[in-house]
Amino acid sequence: MIAAFTSTWDSFPNWAPALRRAMPGVEFRAAPAIGDPAEIEVAVVWWPPPGWLASLPNLRLILSQGAGVDHILADPLLPRHVPIIRLVDPYMTRSMVEYVIFQVLRLHLKEPEFRRQQSRHIWRELTPPNAEHRRVGILGLGELGAAAAVALAALGFDMAGWSRSPKNLPGVASFSGAEALDSFLARSEILVCLVPLTAATRGILGRATFDRLPRGAGVINAGRGGHLVEADLLAALASGQISEAVLDVFETEPLPADHPFWDHPQIVVTPHVAARTNPFTAAEAMAGNLRRLVAGEEFPDLVDPDVGY
Ligand code: NDP
Ligand code: OXD
């Protein structure tokens, strides 16, 4: 079997040892030098050039290099009959759990405020509530959101999550569907975004959402830049409706050097590192899906292009 690799975030030499170790029977070719396109049966991709997947006439499987698949579904010429598999990798899930715990604790324990006080030599005791009196909400209770929510519940936080379908997770109140969004937001003093970027979720971190949060809420976006309406965040920070924001993902990445987020005292910027794909563990997950393809088995992590994730 021959597979092609294309990526805008990482190089083929970084991936080749991992792919070859996990799938020793597969020949990998890096775009654009893939030889005869008709020989390619599997594509391992991150932001494939529009039309590139459609140029592979015998393609049988598309493997995403990331958990999100908006980079694939954005292709207007996407061959919709070819199964798309998103990346589900326990290593990546643990990274996201660590990131979310770290950022929630920072906001909960008022670390940004203490930093600002220190820079002005101010000794002012601020006392955060205990975790059980801090209401945290996670938009998205999938692979990553559910794991983060359960971990925060285990730390004692008053947890809730919002998803399309109801969930039954230990210590996590479940809110599902558009009709439950307002009541979910009304109780979220710290809001974490971990939904996929779809037509239904684009711009979800905008004024309508911010206005429904308790005054002074914190916002953590580890989903996608397209979830955030940047001007609405700046306005909500200026008005005090939002107190702090932690942003890992941006509409334009890398974040342009002159972007106002860089120097904003109430914004923490991290460079899309909440859960970076690890080629070695990702290649293991991909190998499992290749085995399923060959065996004709169902894919547990199959994407539904009509729903967008
Ligand atoms: P999953 O597909 O496992 O979970 C998505 C969750 O979002 C599900 O709970 C789903 O509901 C919910 N959801 C989707 N659409 C809606 C909607 N319209 N209304 C309510 N809930 C909705 O995704 P993952 O957890 O694996 O990943 C989530 C996202 O995290 C990725 O798409 C990606 O954008 C981002 N990500 C960011 C990384 C980073 O480093 N910053 C790294 C990896 C991922 P239901 O359960 O009912 O289907
Ligand atoms: C992903 C990501 O989707 O890295 O995996 O954001």
Short mmCIF file of C-alpha atoms and ligand atoms in Angstrom, two decimals:
data_model
loop_
_atom_site.label_atom_id
_atom_site.label_comp_id
_atom_site.label_asym_id
_atom_site.label_seq_id
_atom_site.Cartn_x
_atom_site.Cartn_y
_atom_site.Cartn_z
CA MET A 1 0.00 0.00 0.00
CA ILE A 2 1.19 3.53 -0.78
CA ALA A 3 0.34 6.56 1.36
CA ALA A 4 0.93 10.26 0.74
CA PHE A 5 1.78 12.86 3.38
CA THR A 6 1.11 16.59 3.33
CA SER A 7 1.27 19.07 6.18
CA THR A 8 1.50 22.81 6.74
CA TRP A 9 2.57 22.44 10.39
CA ASP A 10 5.29 19.80 10.34
CA SER A 11 7.80 18.26 7.96
CA PHE A 12 7.81 14.77 6.50
CA PRO A 13 11.29 14.01 7.91
CA ASN A 14 9.83 14.57 11.40
CA TRP A 15 7.06 12.06 10.71
CA ALA A 16 8.79 9.46 8.54
CA PRO A 17 10.40 7.40 11.37
CA ALA A 18 7.11 7.28 13.28
CA LEU A 19 5.00 6.36 10.25
CA ARG A 20 7.46 3.70 9.08
CA ARG A 21 7.72 2.18 12.55
CA ALA A 22 3.96 1.97 13.04
CA MET A 23 3.15 0.89 9.47
CA PRO A 24 6.20 -1.03 8.18
CA GLY A 25 4.32 -2.44 5.16
CA VAL A 26 3.31 0.97 3.83
CA GLU A 27 5.37 3.11 1.47
CA PHE A 28 5.06 6.81 2.39
CA ARG A 29 5.61 9.59 -0.14
CA ALA A 30 5.72 13.30 0.76
CA ALA A 31 3.78 15.78 -1.34
CA PRO A 32 4.32 17.19 -3.86
CA ALA A 33 6.65 14.33 -4.99
CA ILE A 34 4.07 11.55 -4.73
CA GLY A 35 4.70 9.94 -8.11
CA ASP A 36 1.64 8.52 -9.86
CA PRO A 37 -1.43 9.90 -8.00
CA ALA A 38 -3.36 6.74 -8.97
CA GLU A 39 -1.08 4.68 -6.70
CA ILE A 40 -2.04 6.58 -3.54
CA GLU A 41 -4.62 4.81 -1.35
CA VAL A 42 -4.16 6.65 1.96
CA ALA A 43 -3.52 10.34 2.72
CA VAL A 44 -2.06 11.61 6.02
CA VAL A 45 -2.92 15.29 6.08
CA TRP A 46 -2.92 18.69 7.79
CA TRP A 47 -4.41 21.49 5.67
CA PRO A 48 -4.09 19.61 2.37
CA PRO A 49 -3.98 22.05 -0.58
CA PRO A 50 -7.53 22.53 -1.93
CA GLY A 51 -8.16 19.96 -4.66
CA TRP A 52 -5.17 17.79 -3.75
CA LEU A 53 -7.25 14.98 -2.23
CA ALA A 54 -9.57 15.05 -5.26
CA SER A 55 -6.53 14.52 -7.49
CA LEU A 56 -5.94 11.07 -5.94
CA PRO A 57 -8.40 8.87 -7.91
CA ASN A 58 -7.92 5.69 -5.86
CA LEU A 59 -7.89 7.24 -2.41
CA ARG A 60 -9.54 4.98 0.21
CA LEU A 61 -8.79 6.72 3.52
CA ILE A 62 -7.98 10.22 4.80
CA LEU A 63 -6.13 10.34 8.14
CA SER A 64 -6.08 13.68 9.96
CA GLN A 65 -2.86 14.70 11.70
CA GLY A 66 -4.99 16.46 14.29
CA ALA A 67 -8.10 15.94 16.37
CA GLY A 68 -9.90 18.72 14.52
CA VAL A 69 -10.81 18.13 10.88
CA ASP A 70 -11.86 21.65 9.84
CA HIS A 71 -8.58 21.74 7.85
CA ILE A 72 -9.89 18.89 5.68
CA LEU A 73 -13.55 19.87 5.43
CA ALA A 74 -12.52 23.37 4.28
CA ASP A 75 -11.51 21.88 0.91
CA PRO A 76 -14.32 22.74 -1.55
CA LEU A 77 -13.26 19.82 -3.78
CA LEU A 78 -13.13 17.25 -0.96
CA PRO A 79 -13.94 13.74 -2.28
CA ARG A 80 -16.86 13.15 0.11
CA HIS A 81 -17.07 9.40 -0.52
CA VAL A 82 -13.65 8.80 1.08
CA PRO A 83 -13.79 8.14 4.86
CA ILE A 84 -12.08 10.79 7.01
CA ILE A 85 -10.64 9.71 10.35
CA ARG A 86 -9.90 12.28 13.03
CA LEU A 87 -7.03 11.77 15.43
CA VAL A 88 -7.88 10.29 18.80
CA ASP A 89 -4.71 9.69 20.76
CA PRO A 90 -4.59 9.18 24.56
CA TYR A 91 -1.24 11.01 24.68
CA MET A 92 -2.84 14.07 23.13
CA THR A 93 -5.87 13.81 25.42
CA ARG A 94 -3.58 13.87 28.46
CA SER A 95 -1.78 16.94 27.08
CA MET A 96 -5.08 18.75 26.71
CA VAL A 97 -6.16 17.74 30.21
CA GLU A 98 -2.90 19.15 31.62
CA TYR A 99 -3.31 22.39 29.67
CA VAL A 100 -6.92 22.91 30.73
CA ILE A 101 -6.22 22.10 34.39
CA PHE A 102 -3.25 24.49 34.39
CA GLN A 103 -5.17 27.37 32.83
CA VAL A 104 -8.31 26.84 34.91
CA LEU A 105 -6.20 26.79 38.10
CA ARG A 106 -4.41 29.98 37.01
CA LEU A 107 -7.70 31.80 36.57
CA HIS A 108 -9.32 30.22 39.63
CA LEU A 109 -6.37 31.17 41.87
CA LYS A 110 -6.21 34.70 40.40
CA GLU A 111 -2.66 34.25 39.15
CA PRO A 112 -3.01 36.93 36.41
CA GLU A 113 -4.18 39.43 39.02
CA PHE A 114 -1.25 38.62 41.34
CA ARG A 115 1.15 39.03 38.40
CA ARG A 116 -0.26 42.47 37.69
CA GLN A 117 -0.05 43.40 41.39
CA GLN A 118 3.55 42.20 41.58
CA SER A 119 4.57 44.34 38.61
CA ARG A 120 3.29 47.35 40.61
CA HIS A 121 4.66 46.13 43.99
CA ILE A 122 1.15 45.85 45.40
CA TRP A 123 0.49 43.60 48.40
CA ARG A 124 -3.23 42.94 48.25
CA GLU A 125 -4.70 39.70 49.51
CA LEU A 126 -7.26 38.25 47.16
CA THR A 127 -8.95 35.09 48.34
CA PRO A 128 -10.34 32.74 45.71
CA PRO A 129 -13.18 30.43 46.73
CA ASN A 130 -12.53 26.74 47.19
CA ALA A 131 -12.83 24.72 44.01
CA GLU A 132 -16.26 23.38 44.93
CA HIS A 133 -17.56 26.93 44.80
CA ARG A 134 -16.02 27.64 41.38
CA ARG A 135 -18.33 26.83 38.50
CA VAL A 136 -16.44 25.77 35.37
CA GLY A 137 -18.11 24.96 32.06
CA ILE A 138 -16.67 23.19 29.04
CA LEU A 139 -18.14 23.74 25.58
CA GLY A 140 -17.72 20.28 24.01
CA LEU A 141 -17.68 17.00 25.92
CA GLY A 142 -15.97 14.84 23.32
CA GLU A 143 -12.66 13.04 23.60
CA LEU A 144 -10.83 16.09 24.96
CA GLY A 145 -13.58 18.06 26.71
CA ALA A 146 -14.92 15.05 28.60
CA ALA A 147 -11.47 14.06 29.88
CA ALA A 148 -10.75 17.64 31.00
CA ALA A 149 -14.17 17.95 32.67
CA VAL A 150 -13.79 14.68 34.61
CA ALA A 151 -10.26 15.67 35.72
CA LEU A 152 -11.46 19.08 36.94
CA ALA A 153 -14.39 17.45 38.73
CA ALA A 154 -11.91 15.17 40.49
CA LEU A 155 -10.09 18.31 41.70
CA GLY A 156 -13.37 19.44 43.26
CA PHE A 157 -14.61 22.03 40.75
CA ASP A 158 -18.35 22.48 40.23
CA MET A 159 -18.30 21.18 36.65
CA ALA A 160 -20.70 21.31 33.72
CA GLY A 161 -20.34 20.60 30.03
CA TRP A 162 -22.30 21.33 26.88
CA SER A 163 -22.59 18.96 23.95
CA ARG A 164 -25.05 18.02 21.23
CA SER A 165 -26.04 14.76 22.94
CA PRO A 166 -26.51 14.31 26.72
CA LYS A 167 -23.58 12.83 28.67
CA ASN A 168 -23.23 10.90 31.87
CA LEU A 169 -19.82 11.80 33.28
CA PRO A 170 -18.85 11.55 36.97
CA GLY A 171 -19.22 14.93 38.68
CA VAL A 172 -20.13 16.79 35.48
CA ALA A 173 -23.59 18.30 34.92
CA SER A 174 -24.66 17.69 31.34
CA PHE A 175 -26.28 20.41 29.21
CA SER A 176 -27.16 19.43 25.65
CA GLY A 177 -28.46 21.17 22.59
CA ALA A 178 -28.91 24.80 21.61
CA GLU A 179 -31.83 25.22 24.04
CA ALA A 180 -29.58 24.41 27.04
CA LEU A 181 -26.78 26.82 26.08
CA ASP A 182 -28.08 29.85 27.98
CA SER A 183 -28.48 28.02 31.29
CA PHE A 184 -25.07 26.40 30.83
CA LEU A 185 -23.44 29.80 30.20
CA ALA A 186 -25.24 31.44 33.13
CA ARG A 187 -23.39 29.15 35.55
CA SER A 188 -19.93 29.19 33.88
CA GLU A 189 -17.53 31.45 35.78
CA ILE A 190 -14.68 29.94 33.79
CA LEU A 191 -15.62 28.87 30.25
CA VAL A 192 -13.42 26.48 28.25
CA CYS A 193 -14.01 26.05 24.52
CA LEU A 194 -13.34 22.55 23.18
CA VAL A 195 -15.98 22.16 20.49
CA PRO A 196 -14.91 21.47 16.91
CA LEU A 197 -15.10 24.37 14.45
CA THR A 198 -18.26 23.82 12.41
CA ALA A 199 -20.92 25.98 10.83
CA ALA A 200 -22.84 25.70 14.12
CA THR A 201 -19.95 26.70 16.40
CA ARG A 202 -18.11 29.37 14.39
CA GLY A 203 -18.15 32.61 16.39
CA ILE A 204 -19.59 30.92 19.48
CA LEU A 205 -17.17 32.95 21.64
CA GLY A 206 -18.81 36.24 20.76
CA ARG A 207 -20.86 38.93 22.41
CA ALA A 208 -24.05 36.87 22.79
CA THR A 209 -22.14 34.22 24.73
CA PHE A 210 -20.05 36.67 26.77
CA ASP A 211 -23.17 38.59 27.82
CA ARG A 212 -24.72 35.40 29.20
CA LEU A 213 -21.74 34.50 31.40
CA PRO A 214 -21.53 35.70 35.02
CA ARG A 215 -19.87 39.13 35.15
CA GLY A 216 -16.08 38.88 35.33
CA ALA A 217 -15.94 35.36 33.85
CA GLY A 218 -12.71 33.91 32.46
CA VAL A 219 -12.54 32.40 28.97
CA ILE A 220 -10.14 29.74 27.71
CA ASN A 221 -10.16 28.96 23.99
CA ALA A 222 -8.33 25.77 23.05
CA GLY A 223 -10.71 24.92 20.19
CA ARG A 224 -10.10 26.99 17.08
CA GLY A 225 -9.50 30.65 16.33
CA GLY A 226 -12.73 30.72 14.30
CA HIS A 227 -14.71 30.20 17.50
CA LEU A 228 -13.70 33.63 18.78
CA VAL A 229 -15.02 36.99 17.61
CA GLU A 230 -11.87 38.93 18.41
CA ALA A 231 -13.45 42.40 18.56
CA ASP A 232 -16.16 41.10 20.90
CA LEU A 233 -13.54 39.72 23.27
CA LEU A 234 -11.66 43.03 23.36
CA ALA A 235 -14.93 44.85 24.08
CA ALA A 236 -15.94 42.37 26.81
CA LEU A 237 -12.51 42.73 28.48
CA ALA A 238 -12.77 46.51 28.33
CA SER A 239 -16.23 46.49 29.90
CA GLY A 240 -15.28 44.02 32.65
CA GLN A 241 -17.82 41.43 31.49
CA ILE A 242 -14.83 39.14 30.87
CA SER A 243 -11.91 39.41 33.30
CA GLU A 244 -9.25 37.23 31.65
CA ALA A 245 -8.80 35.25 28.46
CA VAL A 246 -6.41 32.44 27.62
CA LEU A 247 -6.08 31.85 23.90
CA ASP A 248 -4.23 28.94 22.33
CA VAL A 249 -5.74 29.13 18.83
CA PHE A 250 -6.24 32.04 16.45
CA GLU A 251 -7.95 32.89 13.19
CA THR A 252 -4.48 33.62 11.78
CA GLU A 253 -1.62 31.42 12.97
CA PRO A 254 1.07 32.37 13.73
CA LEU A 255 -0.59 35.32 15.45
CA PRO A 256 0.65 38.42 13.55
CA ALA A 257 3.36 40.35 15.41
CA ASP A 258 1.26 43.53 15.53
CA HIS A 259 -1.89 41.82 16.84
CA PRO A 260 -3.44 43.57 19.88
CA PHE A 261 -3.72 40.27 21.80
CA TRP A 262 0.06 40.07 22.30
CA ASP A 263 0.31 43.04 24.66
CA HIS A 264 -3.13 42.89 26.23
CA PRO A 265 -2.72 42.69 30.03
CA GLN A 266 -5.75 40.40 30.43
CA ILE A 267 -4.91 37.98 27.63
CA VAL A 268 -2.53 35.05 27.76
CA VAL A 269 -1.38 33.81 24.36
CA THR A 270 -0.02 30.31 23.82
CA PRO A 271 1.04 29.22 20.30
CA HIS A 272 -1.41 26.35 19.55
CA VAL A 273 0.31 23.98 21.96
CA ALA A 274 -2.52 22.82 24.22
CA ALA A 275 -2.27 19.34 22.72
CA ARG A 276 0.34 19.06 20.04
CA THR A 277 0.24 15.99 17.86
CA ASN A 278 3.02 13.56 18.73
CA PRO A 279 3.98 11.78 15.47
CA PHE A 280 4.88 8.52 17.27
CA THR A 281 1.65 8.09 19.22
CA ALA A 282 -0.40 9.53 16.33
CA ALA A 283 1.14 7.03 13.91
CA GLU A 284 0.07 4.18 16.24
CA ALA A 285 -3.53 5.45 16.14
CA MET A 286 -3.31 5.77 12.35
CA ALA A 287 -1.97 2.22 12.04
CA GLY A 288 -5.04 0.97 13.91
CA ASN A 289 -7.28 2.67 11.37
CA LEU A 290 -5.31 1.23 8.47
CA ARG A 291 -5.82 -2.24 9.95
CA ARG A 292 -9.56 -1.52 10.13
CA LEU A 293 -9.54 -0.42 6.48
CA VAL A 294 -7.85 -3.63 5.38
CA ALA A 295 -10.13 -5.78 7.59
CA GLY A 296 -13.24 -3.93 6.40
CA GLU A 297 -14.12 -2.96 9.98
CA GLU A 298 -15.97 0.14 11.15
CA PHE A 299 -13.97 3.21 12.16
CA PRO A 300 -14.75 4.45 15.69
CA ASP A 301 -13.38 7.91 14.91
CA LEU A 302 -15.07 8.43 11.56
CA VAL A 303 -15.96 12.03 10.69
CA ASP A 304 -19.42 12.97 9.48
CA PRO A 305 -18.75 15.69 6.87
CA ASP A 306 -22.40 16.77 7.00
CA VAL A 307 -22.16 17.56 10.74
CA GLY A 308 -18.62 18.92 10.44
CA TYR A 309 -16.74 16.76 12.95
P1 NDP B 1 -14.80 15.40 19.60
O1 NDP B 1 -15.35 15.28 18.23
O2 NDP B 1 -14.43 14.17 20.34
O3 NDP B 1 -15.85 16.19 20.53
C1 NDP B 1 -16.55 17.30 20.09
C2 NDP B 1 -17.54 17.68 21.17
O4 NDP B 1 -18.19 18.90 20.78
C3 NDP B 1 -18.64 16.63 21.36
O5 NDP B 1 -19.00 16.54 22.71
C4 NDP B 1 -19.80 17.23 20.56
O6 NDP B 1 -21.08 16.81 21.00
C5 NDP B 1 -19.60 18.71 20.82
N1 NDP B 1 -20.24 19.52 19.79
C6 NDP B 1 -19.96 19.61 18.48
N2 NDP B 1 -20.78 20.45 17.86
C7 NDP B 1 -21.62 20.92 18.81
C8 NDP B 1 -22.73 21.81 18.80
N3 NDP B 1 -23.13 22.40 17.68
N4 NDP B 1 -23.38 22.03 19.97
C9 NDP B 1 -22.98 21.44 21.11
N5 NDP B 1 -21.94 20.58 21.18
C10 NDP B 1 -21.27 20.32 20.05
O7 NDP B 1 -13.57 16.40 19.49
P2 NDP B 1 -12.26 16.45 20.39
O8 NDP B 1 -12.68 16.52 21.81
O9 NDP B 1 -11.31 15.38 20.01
O10 NDP B 1 -11.62 17.84 19.91
C11 NDP B 1 -12.33 19.04 20.04
C12 NDP B 1 -11.60 20.16 19.31
O11 NDP B 1 -10.43 20.54 20.03
C13 NDP B 1 -11.05 19.82 17.93
O12 NDP B 1 -12.07 19.84 16.94
C14 NDP B 1 -10.02 20.91 17.72
O13 NDP B 1 -10.62 22.04 17.13
C15 NDP B 1 -9.58 21.25 19.13
N6 NDP B 1 -8.19 20.83 19.39
C16 NDP B 1 -7.28 21.79 19.76
C17 NDP B 1 -5.99 21.43 20.04
C18 NDP B 1 -5.03 22.44 20.53
O14 NDP B 1 -3.84 22.13 20.66
N7 NDP B 1 -5.45 23.65 20.83
C19 NDP B 1 -5.54 20.05 19.94
C20 NDP B 1 -6.57 19.14 19.57
C21 NDP B 1 -7.85 19.53 19.29
P3 NDP B 1 -21.52 15.25 20.95
O15 NDP B 1 -20.64 14.56 22.01
O16 NDP B 1 -22.93 15.27 21.32
O17 NDP B 1 -21.20 14.78 19.57
C1 OXD B 2 -5.71 19.37 16.46
C2 OXD B 2 -4.91 20.48 16.80
O1 OXD B 2 -6.81 19.51 15.96
O2 OXD B 2 -3.70 20.33 16.92
O3 OXD B 2 -5.25 18.25 16.71
O4 OXD B 2 -5.44 21.57 16.98
#
